[in-house]
PDB file of C-alpha atoms in Angstrom:
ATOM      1  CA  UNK A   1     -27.982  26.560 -70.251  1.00  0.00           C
ATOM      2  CA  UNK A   2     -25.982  23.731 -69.260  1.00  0.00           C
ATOM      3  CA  UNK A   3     -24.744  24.558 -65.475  1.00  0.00           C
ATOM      4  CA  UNK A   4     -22.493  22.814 -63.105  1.00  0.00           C
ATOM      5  CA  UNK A   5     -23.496  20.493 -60.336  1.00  0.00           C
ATOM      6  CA  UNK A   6     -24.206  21.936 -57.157  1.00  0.00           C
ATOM      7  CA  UNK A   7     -20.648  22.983 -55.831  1.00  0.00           C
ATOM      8  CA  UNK A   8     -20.337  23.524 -51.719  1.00  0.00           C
ATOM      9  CA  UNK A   9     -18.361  26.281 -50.312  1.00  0.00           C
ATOM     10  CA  UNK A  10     -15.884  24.734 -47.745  1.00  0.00           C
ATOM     11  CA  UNK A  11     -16.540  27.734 -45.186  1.00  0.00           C
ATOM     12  CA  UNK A  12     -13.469  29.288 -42.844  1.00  0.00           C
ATOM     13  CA  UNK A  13     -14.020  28.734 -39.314  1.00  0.00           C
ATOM     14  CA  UNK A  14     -11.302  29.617 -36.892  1.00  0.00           C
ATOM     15  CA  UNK A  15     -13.274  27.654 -33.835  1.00  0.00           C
ATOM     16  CA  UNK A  16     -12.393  24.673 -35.906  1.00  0.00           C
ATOM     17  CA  UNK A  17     -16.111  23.046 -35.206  1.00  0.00           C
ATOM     18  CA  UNK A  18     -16.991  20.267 -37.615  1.00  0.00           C
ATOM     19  CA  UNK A  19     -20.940  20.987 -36.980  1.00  0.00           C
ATOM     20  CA  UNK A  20     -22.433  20.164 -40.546  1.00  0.00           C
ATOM     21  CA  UNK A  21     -24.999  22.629 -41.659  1.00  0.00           C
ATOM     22  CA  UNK A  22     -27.735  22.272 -44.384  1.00  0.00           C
ATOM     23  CA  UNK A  23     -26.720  23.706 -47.697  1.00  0.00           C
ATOM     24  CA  UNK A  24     -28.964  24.957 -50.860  1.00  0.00           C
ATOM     25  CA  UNK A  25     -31.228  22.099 -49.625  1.00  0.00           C
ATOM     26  CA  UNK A  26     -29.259  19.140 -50.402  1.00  0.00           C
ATOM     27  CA  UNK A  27     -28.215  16.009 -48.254  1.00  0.00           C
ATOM     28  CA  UNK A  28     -24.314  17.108 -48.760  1.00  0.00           C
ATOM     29  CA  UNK A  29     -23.433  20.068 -46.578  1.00  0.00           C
ATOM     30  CA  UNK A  30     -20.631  22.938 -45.971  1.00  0.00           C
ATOM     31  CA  UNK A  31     -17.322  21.955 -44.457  1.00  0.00           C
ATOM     32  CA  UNK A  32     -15.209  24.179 -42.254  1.00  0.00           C
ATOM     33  CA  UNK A  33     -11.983  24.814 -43.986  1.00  0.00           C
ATOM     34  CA  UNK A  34      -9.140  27.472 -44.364  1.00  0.00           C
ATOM     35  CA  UNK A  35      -9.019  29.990 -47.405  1.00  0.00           C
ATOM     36  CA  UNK A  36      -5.715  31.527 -48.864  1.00  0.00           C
ATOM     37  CA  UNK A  37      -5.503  35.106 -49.928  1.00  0.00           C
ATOM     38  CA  UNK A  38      -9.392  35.871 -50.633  1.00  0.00           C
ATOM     39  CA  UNK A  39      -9.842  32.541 -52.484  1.00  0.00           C
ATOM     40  CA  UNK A  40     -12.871  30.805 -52.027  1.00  0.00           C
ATOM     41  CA  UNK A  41     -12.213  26.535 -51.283  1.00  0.00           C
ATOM     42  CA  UNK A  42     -15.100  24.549 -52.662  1.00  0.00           C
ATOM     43  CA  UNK A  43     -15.073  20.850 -53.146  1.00  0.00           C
ATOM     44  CA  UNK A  44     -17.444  18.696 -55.347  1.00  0.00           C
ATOM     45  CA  UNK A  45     -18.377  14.933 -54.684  1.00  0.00           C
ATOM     46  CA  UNK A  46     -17.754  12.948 -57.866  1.00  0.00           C
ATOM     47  CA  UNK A  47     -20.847  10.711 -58.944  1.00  0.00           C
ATOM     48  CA  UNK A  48     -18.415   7.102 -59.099  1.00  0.00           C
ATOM     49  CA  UNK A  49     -19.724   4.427 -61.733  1.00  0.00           C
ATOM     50  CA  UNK A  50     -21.193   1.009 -59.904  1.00  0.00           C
ATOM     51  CA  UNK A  51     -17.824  -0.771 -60.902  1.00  0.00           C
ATOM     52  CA  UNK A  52     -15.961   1.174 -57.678  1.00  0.00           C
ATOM     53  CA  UNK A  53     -18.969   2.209 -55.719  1.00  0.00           C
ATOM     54  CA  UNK A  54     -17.979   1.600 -52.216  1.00  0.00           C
ATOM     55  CA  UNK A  55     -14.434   1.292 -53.086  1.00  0.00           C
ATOM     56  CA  UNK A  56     -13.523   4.876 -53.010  1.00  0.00           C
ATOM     57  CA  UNK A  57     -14.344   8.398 -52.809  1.00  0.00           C
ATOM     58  CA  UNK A  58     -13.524  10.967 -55.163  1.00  0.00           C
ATOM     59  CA  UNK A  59     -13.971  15.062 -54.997  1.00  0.00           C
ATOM     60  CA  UNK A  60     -13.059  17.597 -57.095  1.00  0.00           C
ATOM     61  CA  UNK A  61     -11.419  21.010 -55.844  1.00  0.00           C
ATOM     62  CA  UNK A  62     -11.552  24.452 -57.958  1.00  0.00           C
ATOM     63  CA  UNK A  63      -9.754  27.021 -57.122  1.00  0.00           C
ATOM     64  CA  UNK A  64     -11.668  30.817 -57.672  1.00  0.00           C
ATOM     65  CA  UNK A  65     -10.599  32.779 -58.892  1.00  0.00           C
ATOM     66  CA  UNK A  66      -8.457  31.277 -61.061  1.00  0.00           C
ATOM     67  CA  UNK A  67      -5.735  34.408 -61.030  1.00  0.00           C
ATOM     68  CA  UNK A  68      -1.971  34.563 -60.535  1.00  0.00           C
ATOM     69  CA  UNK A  69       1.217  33.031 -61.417  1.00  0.00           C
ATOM     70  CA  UNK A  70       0.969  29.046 -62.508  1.00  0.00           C
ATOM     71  CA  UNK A  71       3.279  28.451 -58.869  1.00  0.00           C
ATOM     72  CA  UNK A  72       1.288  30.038 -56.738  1.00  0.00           C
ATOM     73  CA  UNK A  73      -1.752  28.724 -58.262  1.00  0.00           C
ATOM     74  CA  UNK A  74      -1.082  25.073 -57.624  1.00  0.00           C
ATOM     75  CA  UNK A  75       0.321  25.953 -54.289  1.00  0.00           C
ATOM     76  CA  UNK A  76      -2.988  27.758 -53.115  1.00  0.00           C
ATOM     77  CA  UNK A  77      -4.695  24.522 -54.724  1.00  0.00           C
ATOM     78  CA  UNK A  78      -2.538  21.767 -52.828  1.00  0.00           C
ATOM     79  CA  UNK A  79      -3.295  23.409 -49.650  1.00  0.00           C
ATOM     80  CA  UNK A  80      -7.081  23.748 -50.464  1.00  0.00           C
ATOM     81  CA  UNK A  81      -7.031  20.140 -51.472  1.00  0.00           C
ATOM     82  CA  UNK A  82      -5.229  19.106 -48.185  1.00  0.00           C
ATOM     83  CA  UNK A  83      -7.729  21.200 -46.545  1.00  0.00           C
ATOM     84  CA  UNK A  84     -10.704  19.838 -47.920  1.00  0.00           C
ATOM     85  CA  UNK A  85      -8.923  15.570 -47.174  1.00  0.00           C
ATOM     86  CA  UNK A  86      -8.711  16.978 -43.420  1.00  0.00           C
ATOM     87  CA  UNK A  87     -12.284  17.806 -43.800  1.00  0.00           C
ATOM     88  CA  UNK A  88     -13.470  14.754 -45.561  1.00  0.00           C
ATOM     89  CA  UNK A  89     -11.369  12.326 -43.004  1.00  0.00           C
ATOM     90  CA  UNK A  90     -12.284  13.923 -39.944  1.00  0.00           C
ATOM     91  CA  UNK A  91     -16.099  13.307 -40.498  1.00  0.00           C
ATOM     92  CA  UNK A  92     -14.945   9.501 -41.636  1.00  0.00           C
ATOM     93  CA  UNK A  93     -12.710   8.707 -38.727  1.00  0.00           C
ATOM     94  CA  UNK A  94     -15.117  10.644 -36.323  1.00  0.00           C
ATOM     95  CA  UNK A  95     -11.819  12.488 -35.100  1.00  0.00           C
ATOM     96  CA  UNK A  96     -11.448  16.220 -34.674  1.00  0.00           C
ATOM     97  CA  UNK A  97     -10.320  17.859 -38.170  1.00  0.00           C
ATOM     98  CA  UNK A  98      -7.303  19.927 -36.019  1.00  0.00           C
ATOM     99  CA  UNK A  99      -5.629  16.761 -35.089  1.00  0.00           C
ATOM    100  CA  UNK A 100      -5.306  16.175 -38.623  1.00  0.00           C
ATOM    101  CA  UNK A 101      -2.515  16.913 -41.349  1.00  0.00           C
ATOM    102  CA  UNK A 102      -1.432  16.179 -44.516  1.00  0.00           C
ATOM    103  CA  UNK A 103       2.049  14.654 -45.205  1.00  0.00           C
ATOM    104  CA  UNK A 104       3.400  15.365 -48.303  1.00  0.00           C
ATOM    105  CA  UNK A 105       6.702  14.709 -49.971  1.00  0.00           C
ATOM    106  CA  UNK A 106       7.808  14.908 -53.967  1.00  0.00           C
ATOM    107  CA  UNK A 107       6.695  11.878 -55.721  1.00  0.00           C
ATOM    108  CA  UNK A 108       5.157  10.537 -53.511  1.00  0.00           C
ATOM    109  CA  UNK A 109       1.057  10.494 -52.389  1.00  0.00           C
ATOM    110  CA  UNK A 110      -0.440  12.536 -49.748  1.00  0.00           C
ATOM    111  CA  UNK A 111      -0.083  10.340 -46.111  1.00  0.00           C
ATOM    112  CA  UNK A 112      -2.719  11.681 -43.242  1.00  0.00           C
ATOM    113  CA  UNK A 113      -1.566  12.044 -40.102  1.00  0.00           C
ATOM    114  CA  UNK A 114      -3.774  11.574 -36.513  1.00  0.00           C
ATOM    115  CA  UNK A 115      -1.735  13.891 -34.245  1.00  0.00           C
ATOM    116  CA  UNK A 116       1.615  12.129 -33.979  1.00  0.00           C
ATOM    117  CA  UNK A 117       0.187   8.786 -35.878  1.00  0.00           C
ATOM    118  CA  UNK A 118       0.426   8.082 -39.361  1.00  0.00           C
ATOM    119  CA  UNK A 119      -2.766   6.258 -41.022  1.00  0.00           C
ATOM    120  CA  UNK A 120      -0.874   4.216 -43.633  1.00  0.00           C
ATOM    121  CA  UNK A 121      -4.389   2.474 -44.174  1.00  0.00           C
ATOM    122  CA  UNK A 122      -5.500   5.717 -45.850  1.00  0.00           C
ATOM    123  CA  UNK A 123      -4.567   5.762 -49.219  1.00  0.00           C
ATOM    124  CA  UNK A 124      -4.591   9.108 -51.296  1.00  0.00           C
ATOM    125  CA  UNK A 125      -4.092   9.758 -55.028  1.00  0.00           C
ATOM    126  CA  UNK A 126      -4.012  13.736 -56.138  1.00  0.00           C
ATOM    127  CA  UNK A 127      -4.153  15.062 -60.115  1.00  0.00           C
ATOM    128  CA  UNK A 128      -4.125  18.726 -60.680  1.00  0.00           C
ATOM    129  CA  UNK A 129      -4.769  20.483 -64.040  1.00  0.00           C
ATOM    130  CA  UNK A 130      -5.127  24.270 -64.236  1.00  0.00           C
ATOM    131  CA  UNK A 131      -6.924  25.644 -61.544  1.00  0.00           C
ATOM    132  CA  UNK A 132      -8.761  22.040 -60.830  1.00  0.00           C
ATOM    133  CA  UNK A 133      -7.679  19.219 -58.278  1.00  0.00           C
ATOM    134  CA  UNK A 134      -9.383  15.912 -58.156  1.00  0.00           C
ATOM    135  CA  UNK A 135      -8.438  13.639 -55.210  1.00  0.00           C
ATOM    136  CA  UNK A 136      -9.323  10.281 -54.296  1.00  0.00           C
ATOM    137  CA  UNK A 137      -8.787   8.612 -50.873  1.00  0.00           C
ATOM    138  CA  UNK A 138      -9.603   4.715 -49.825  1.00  0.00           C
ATOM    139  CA  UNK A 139      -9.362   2.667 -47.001  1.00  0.00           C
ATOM    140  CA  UNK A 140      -9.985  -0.488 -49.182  1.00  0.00           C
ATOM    141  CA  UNK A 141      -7.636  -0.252 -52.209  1.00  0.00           C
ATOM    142  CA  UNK A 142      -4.697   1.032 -53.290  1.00  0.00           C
ATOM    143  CA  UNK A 143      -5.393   3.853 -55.492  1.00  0.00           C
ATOM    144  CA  UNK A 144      -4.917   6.376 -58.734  1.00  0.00           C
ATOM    145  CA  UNK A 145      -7.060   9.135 -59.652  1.00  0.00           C
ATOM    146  CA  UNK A 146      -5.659  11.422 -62.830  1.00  0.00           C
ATOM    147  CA  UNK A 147      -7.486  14.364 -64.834  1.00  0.00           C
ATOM    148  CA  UNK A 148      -5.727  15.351 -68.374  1.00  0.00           C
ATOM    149  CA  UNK A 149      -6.768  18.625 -70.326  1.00  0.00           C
ATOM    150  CA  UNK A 150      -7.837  18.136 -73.646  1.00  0.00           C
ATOM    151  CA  UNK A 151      -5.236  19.626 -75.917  1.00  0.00           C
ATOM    152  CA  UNK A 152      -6.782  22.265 -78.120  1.00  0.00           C
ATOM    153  CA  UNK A 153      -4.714  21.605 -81.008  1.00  0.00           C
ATOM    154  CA  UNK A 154      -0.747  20.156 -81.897  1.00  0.00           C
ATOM    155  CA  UNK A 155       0.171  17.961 -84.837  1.00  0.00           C
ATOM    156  CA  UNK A 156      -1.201  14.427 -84.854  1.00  0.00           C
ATOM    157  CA  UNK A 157       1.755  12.278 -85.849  1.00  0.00           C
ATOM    158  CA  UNK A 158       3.532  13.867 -82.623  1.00  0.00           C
ATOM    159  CA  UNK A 159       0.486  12.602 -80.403  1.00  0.00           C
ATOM    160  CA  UNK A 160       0.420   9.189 -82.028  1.00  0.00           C
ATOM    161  CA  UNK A 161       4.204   8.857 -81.264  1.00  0.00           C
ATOM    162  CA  UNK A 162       4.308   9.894 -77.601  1.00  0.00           C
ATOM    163  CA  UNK A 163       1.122   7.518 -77.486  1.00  0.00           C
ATOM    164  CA  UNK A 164       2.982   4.673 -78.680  1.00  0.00           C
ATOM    165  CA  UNK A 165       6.073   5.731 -76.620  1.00  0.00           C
ATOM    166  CA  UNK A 166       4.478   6.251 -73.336  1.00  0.00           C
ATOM    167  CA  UNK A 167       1.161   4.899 -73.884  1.00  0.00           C
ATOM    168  CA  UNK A 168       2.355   1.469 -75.278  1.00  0.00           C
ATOM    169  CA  UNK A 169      -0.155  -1.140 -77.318  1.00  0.00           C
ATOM    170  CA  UNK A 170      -3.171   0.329 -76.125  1.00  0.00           C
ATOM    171  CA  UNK A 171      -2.217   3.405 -78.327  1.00  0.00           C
ATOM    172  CA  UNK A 172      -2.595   1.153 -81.186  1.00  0.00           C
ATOM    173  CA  UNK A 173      -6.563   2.429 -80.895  1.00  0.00           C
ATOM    174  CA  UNK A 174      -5.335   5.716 -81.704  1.00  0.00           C
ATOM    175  CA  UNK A 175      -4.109   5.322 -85.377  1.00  0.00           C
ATOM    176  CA  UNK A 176      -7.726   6.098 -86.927  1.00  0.00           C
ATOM    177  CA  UNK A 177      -8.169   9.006 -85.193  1.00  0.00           C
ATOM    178  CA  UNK A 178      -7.515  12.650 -86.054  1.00  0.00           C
ATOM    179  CA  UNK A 179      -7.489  16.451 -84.895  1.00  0.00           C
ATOM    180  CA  UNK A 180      -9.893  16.900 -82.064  1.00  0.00           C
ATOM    181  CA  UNK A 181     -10.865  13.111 -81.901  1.00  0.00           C
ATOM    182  CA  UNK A 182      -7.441  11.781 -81.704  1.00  0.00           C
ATOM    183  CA  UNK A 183      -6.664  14.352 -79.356  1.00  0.00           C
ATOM    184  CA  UNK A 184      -9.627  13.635 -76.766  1.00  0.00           C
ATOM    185  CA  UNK A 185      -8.498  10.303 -76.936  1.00  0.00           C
ATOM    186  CA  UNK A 186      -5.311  10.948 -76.299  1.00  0.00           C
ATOM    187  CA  UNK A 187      -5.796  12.579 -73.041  1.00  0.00           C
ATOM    188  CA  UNK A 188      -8.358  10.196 -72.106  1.00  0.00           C
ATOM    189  CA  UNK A 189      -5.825   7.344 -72.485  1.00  0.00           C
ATOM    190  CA  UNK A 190      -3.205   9.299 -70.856  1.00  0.00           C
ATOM    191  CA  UNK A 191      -5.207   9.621 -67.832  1.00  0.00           C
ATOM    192  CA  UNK A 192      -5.666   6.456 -67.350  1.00  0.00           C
ATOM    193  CA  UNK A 193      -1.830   5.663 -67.931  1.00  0.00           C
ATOM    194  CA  UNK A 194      -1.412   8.151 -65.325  1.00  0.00           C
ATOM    195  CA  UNK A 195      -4.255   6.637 -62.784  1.00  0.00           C
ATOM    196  CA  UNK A 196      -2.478   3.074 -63.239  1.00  0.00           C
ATOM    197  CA  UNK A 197       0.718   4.212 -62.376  1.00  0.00           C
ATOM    198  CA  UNK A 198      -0.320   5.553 -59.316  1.00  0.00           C
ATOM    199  CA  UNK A 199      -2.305   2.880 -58.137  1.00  0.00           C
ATOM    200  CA  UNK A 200       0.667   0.780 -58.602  1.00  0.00           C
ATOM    201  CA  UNK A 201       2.990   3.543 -57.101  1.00  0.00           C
ATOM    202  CA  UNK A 202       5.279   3.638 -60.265  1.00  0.00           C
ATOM    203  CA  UNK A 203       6.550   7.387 -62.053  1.00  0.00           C
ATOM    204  CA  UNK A 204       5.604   7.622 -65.630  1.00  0.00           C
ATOM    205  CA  UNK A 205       8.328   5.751 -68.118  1.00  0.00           C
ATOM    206  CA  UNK A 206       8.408   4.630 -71.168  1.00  0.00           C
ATOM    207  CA  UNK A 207       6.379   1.795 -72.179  1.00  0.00           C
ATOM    208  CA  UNK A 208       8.977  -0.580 -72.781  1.00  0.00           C
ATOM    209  CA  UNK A 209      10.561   0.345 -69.520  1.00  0.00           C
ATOM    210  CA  UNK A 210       7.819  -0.160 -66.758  1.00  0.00           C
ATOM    211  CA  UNK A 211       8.046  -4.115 -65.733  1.00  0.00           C
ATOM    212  CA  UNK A 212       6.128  -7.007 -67.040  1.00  0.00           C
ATOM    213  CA  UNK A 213       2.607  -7.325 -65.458  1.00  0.00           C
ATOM    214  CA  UNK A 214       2.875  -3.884 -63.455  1.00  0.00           C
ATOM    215  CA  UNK A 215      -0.593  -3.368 -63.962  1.00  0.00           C
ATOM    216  CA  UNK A 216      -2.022  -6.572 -63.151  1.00  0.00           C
ATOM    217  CA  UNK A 217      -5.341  -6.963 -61.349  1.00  0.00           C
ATOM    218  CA  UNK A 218      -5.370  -2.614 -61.726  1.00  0.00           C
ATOM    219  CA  UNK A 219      -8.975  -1.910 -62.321  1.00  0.00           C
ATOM    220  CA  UNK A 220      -9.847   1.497 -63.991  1.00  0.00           C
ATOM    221  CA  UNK A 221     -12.924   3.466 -64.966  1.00  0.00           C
ATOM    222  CA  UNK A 222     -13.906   6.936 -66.565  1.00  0.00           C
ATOM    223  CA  UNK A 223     -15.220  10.136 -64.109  1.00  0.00           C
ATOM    224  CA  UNK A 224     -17.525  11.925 -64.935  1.00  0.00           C
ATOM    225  CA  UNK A 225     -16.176  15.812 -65.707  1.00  0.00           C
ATOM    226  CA  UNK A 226     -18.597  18.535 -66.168  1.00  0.00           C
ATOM    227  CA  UNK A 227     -18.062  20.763 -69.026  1.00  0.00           C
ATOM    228  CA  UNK A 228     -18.450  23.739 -66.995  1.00  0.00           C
ATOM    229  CA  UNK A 229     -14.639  22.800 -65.455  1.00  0.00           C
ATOM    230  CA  UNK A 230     -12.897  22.997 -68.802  1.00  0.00           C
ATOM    231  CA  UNK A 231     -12.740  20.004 -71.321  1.00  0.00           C
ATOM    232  CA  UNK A 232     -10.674  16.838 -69.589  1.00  0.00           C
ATOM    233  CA  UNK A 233     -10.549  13.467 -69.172  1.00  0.00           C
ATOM    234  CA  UNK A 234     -10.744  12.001 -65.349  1.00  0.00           C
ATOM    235  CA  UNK A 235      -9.723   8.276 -64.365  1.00  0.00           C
ATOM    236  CA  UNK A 236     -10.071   6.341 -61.254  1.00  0.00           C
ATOM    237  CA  UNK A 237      -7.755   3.415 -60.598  1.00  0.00           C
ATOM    238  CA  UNK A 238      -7.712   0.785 -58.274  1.00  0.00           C
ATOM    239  CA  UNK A 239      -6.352  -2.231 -56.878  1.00  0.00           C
ATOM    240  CA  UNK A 240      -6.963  -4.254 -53.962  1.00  0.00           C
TER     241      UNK A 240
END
């Protein structure tokens, strides 16, 4: 049976100490972190491609269970996800993980803050899809991360139009697909529409409304995304 990779659980700790401790045998280990309501935080590294090794660092955040109004879900997941950057960061910088917090305002990416200072070096990109996050943070790039469910079924002239709409020439690859090809596609190029804009810190428009050459020298490559987690397509952008 095909099984997940190893997933950590990012344990509650109310002394706050960032002591790492072995887990299931493997070099990655558990994280002190905050839970909400009974739900257990766990974070996932992402295996990155050798095109952005070095560049970034991506994890993945599932929320379990997966129960409860769609609001409250992504709200219990945002603060899990902030949770495990804290985490992440404070091991990076070498700083304690209370001094840290997570800025966050509509439309905008994550900012981390080192008691009173902000670290506008840190760059942050979040996606969200059901009960999944994936986050990405840099200190090298700008960048995008995105994850798109797979749509499980809709009419295919409707996807190839909001693919040429949104999408713009690259949807052009499109045309010769159909049902469950056309719509894995889809979300795959989607995602990376999505990852691109963020990179380039643009909202999503129309094709023929974003500006010439927006998403010049915007690199962007596939993630891995196990099975296990639901069928989607994951994108890392980046720019330096």
């Amino acid at each position: 049976t095909d099984s997940p990779p190893p997933i950590y659980l990012l344990v509650a700790d109310d002394s706050g100490d960032e002591g790492r401790k072995p887990a299931c045998g493997h070099p990655l280990a558990r994280r002190p972190c905050s839970t909400m309501a009974g739900l257990n935080v766990v974070q996932q590294a992402v295996p990155l491609p050798a095109a952005c090794q070095g560049v970034a660092q991506v994890f993945a955040v599932p929320l379990s269970p997966a129960v409860g109004p769609p609001a409250a879900m992504r709200e219990c997941l945002r603060h899990a996800v902030h949770q495990s950057m804290c985490s992440t960061l404070a091991e990076a910088l070498q700083s304690d993980v209370r001094q840290l917090s997570v800025l966050r305002a509509p439309g905008h990416a994550p900012v981390l803050r080192l008691g009173s200072q902000v670290l506008t070096a840190i760059r942050f990109s979040v996606a969200y899809t059901g009960a999944f996050a994936l986050w990405a943070w840099s200190d090298r790039a700008a960048v995008g991360v995105d994850v798109q469910a797979i749509p499980v079924d809709g009419d295919d002239t409707e996807w190839q139009a909001v693919a040429r709409q949104f999408i713009g020439p690259a949807a052009q690859r499109l045309a010769p697909l159909q049902g469950a090809a056309l719509r894995a596609a889809f979300a795959q190029q989607w995602a990376q529409l999505e990852a691109r804009l963020k990179c380039a810190g643009l909202p999503l428009s129309e094709a023929d409304a974003r500006p010439v050459g927006w998403d010049a020298d915007v690199q962007c490559v596939p993630l891995p995304w196990h099975a296990a987690w639901g069928d989607a397509a994951a994108v890392l952008a980046w720019r330096f």
